XYZ file of C-alpha atoms in Angstrom:
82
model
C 0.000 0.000 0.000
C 1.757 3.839 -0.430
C 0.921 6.319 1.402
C 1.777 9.725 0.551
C 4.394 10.872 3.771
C 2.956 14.627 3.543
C 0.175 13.232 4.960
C 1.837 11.448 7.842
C 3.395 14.553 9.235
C 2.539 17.802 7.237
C -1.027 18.553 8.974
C -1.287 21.889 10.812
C -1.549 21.904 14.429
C -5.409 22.169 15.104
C -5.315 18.586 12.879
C -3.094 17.046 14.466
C -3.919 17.460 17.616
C -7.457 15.752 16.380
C -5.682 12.871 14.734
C -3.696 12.334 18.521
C -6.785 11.976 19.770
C -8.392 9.577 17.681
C -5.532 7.511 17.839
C -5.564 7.425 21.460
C -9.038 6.864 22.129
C -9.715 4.134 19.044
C -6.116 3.109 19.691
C -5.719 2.793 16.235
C -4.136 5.116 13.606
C -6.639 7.263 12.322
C -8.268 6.014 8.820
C -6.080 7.192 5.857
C -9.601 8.711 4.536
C -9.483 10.869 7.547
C -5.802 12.201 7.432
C -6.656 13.261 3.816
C -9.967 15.211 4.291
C -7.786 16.669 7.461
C -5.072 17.626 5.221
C -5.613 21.527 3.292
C -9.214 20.582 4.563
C -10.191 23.778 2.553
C -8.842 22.347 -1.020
C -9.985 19.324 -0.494
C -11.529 17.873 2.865
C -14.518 20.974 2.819
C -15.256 20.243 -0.369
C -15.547 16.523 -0.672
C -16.849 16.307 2.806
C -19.945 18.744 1.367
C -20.241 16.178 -1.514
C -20.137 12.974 0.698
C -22.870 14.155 2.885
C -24.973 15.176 -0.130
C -24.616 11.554 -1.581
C -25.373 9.954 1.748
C -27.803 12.324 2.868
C -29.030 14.526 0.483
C -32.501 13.999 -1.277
C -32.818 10.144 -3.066
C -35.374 7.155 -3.484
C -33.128 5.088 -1.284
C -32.518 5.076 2.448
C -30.009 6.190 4.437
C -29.619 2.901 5.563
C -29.421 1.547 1.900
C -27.399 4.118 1.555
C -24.422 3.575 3.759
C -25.077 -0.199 2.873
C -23.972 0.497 -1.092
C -21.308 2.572 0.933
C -20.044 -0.081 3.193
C -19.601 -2.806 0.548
C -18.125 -0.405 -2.166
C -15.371 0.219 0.575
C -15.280 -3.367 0.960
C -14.358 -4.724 -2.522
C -11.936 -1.975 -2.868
C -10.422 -3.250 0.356
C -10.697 0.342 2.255
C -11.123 -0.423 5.574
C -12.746 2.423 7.473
């Protein structure tokens, strides 16, 4: 798997201090999903964050539940586990 290092160490303070605590109350490393919407959150993490929750939330003919669902197994064959 790569993973790009600027997003191992380059995330301004307020981030970072939000990834520590993840990690130490999961006791995990935070989801690699995470440290890129946390990363230049205005270029990118604002933005797709705004189109996530429109696609799992916004007006449609399915569920939310269905929703996530179609969500959780996409993630799944494509072996992102978050």
């Amino acid at each position: 798997m790569m993973r790009l290092k600027r997003l191992e160490h380059n995330h301004r303070l307020p981030q970072r201090l939000l990834l520590a605590l993840i990690t130490l109350v999961s006791r995990e490393r935070a989801p690699d999903v995470l440290r890129t919407l946390l990363y230049r959150p205005e270029f990118f993490g604002t933005p797709m964050s705004a189109a996530i929750h429109h696609a799992l939330r916004g007006p449609s003919p399915w569920t939310i539940g269905e929703r996530e669902l179609f969500a959780a197994f996409v993630s799944r064959q494509n072996q992102c586990h978050f």
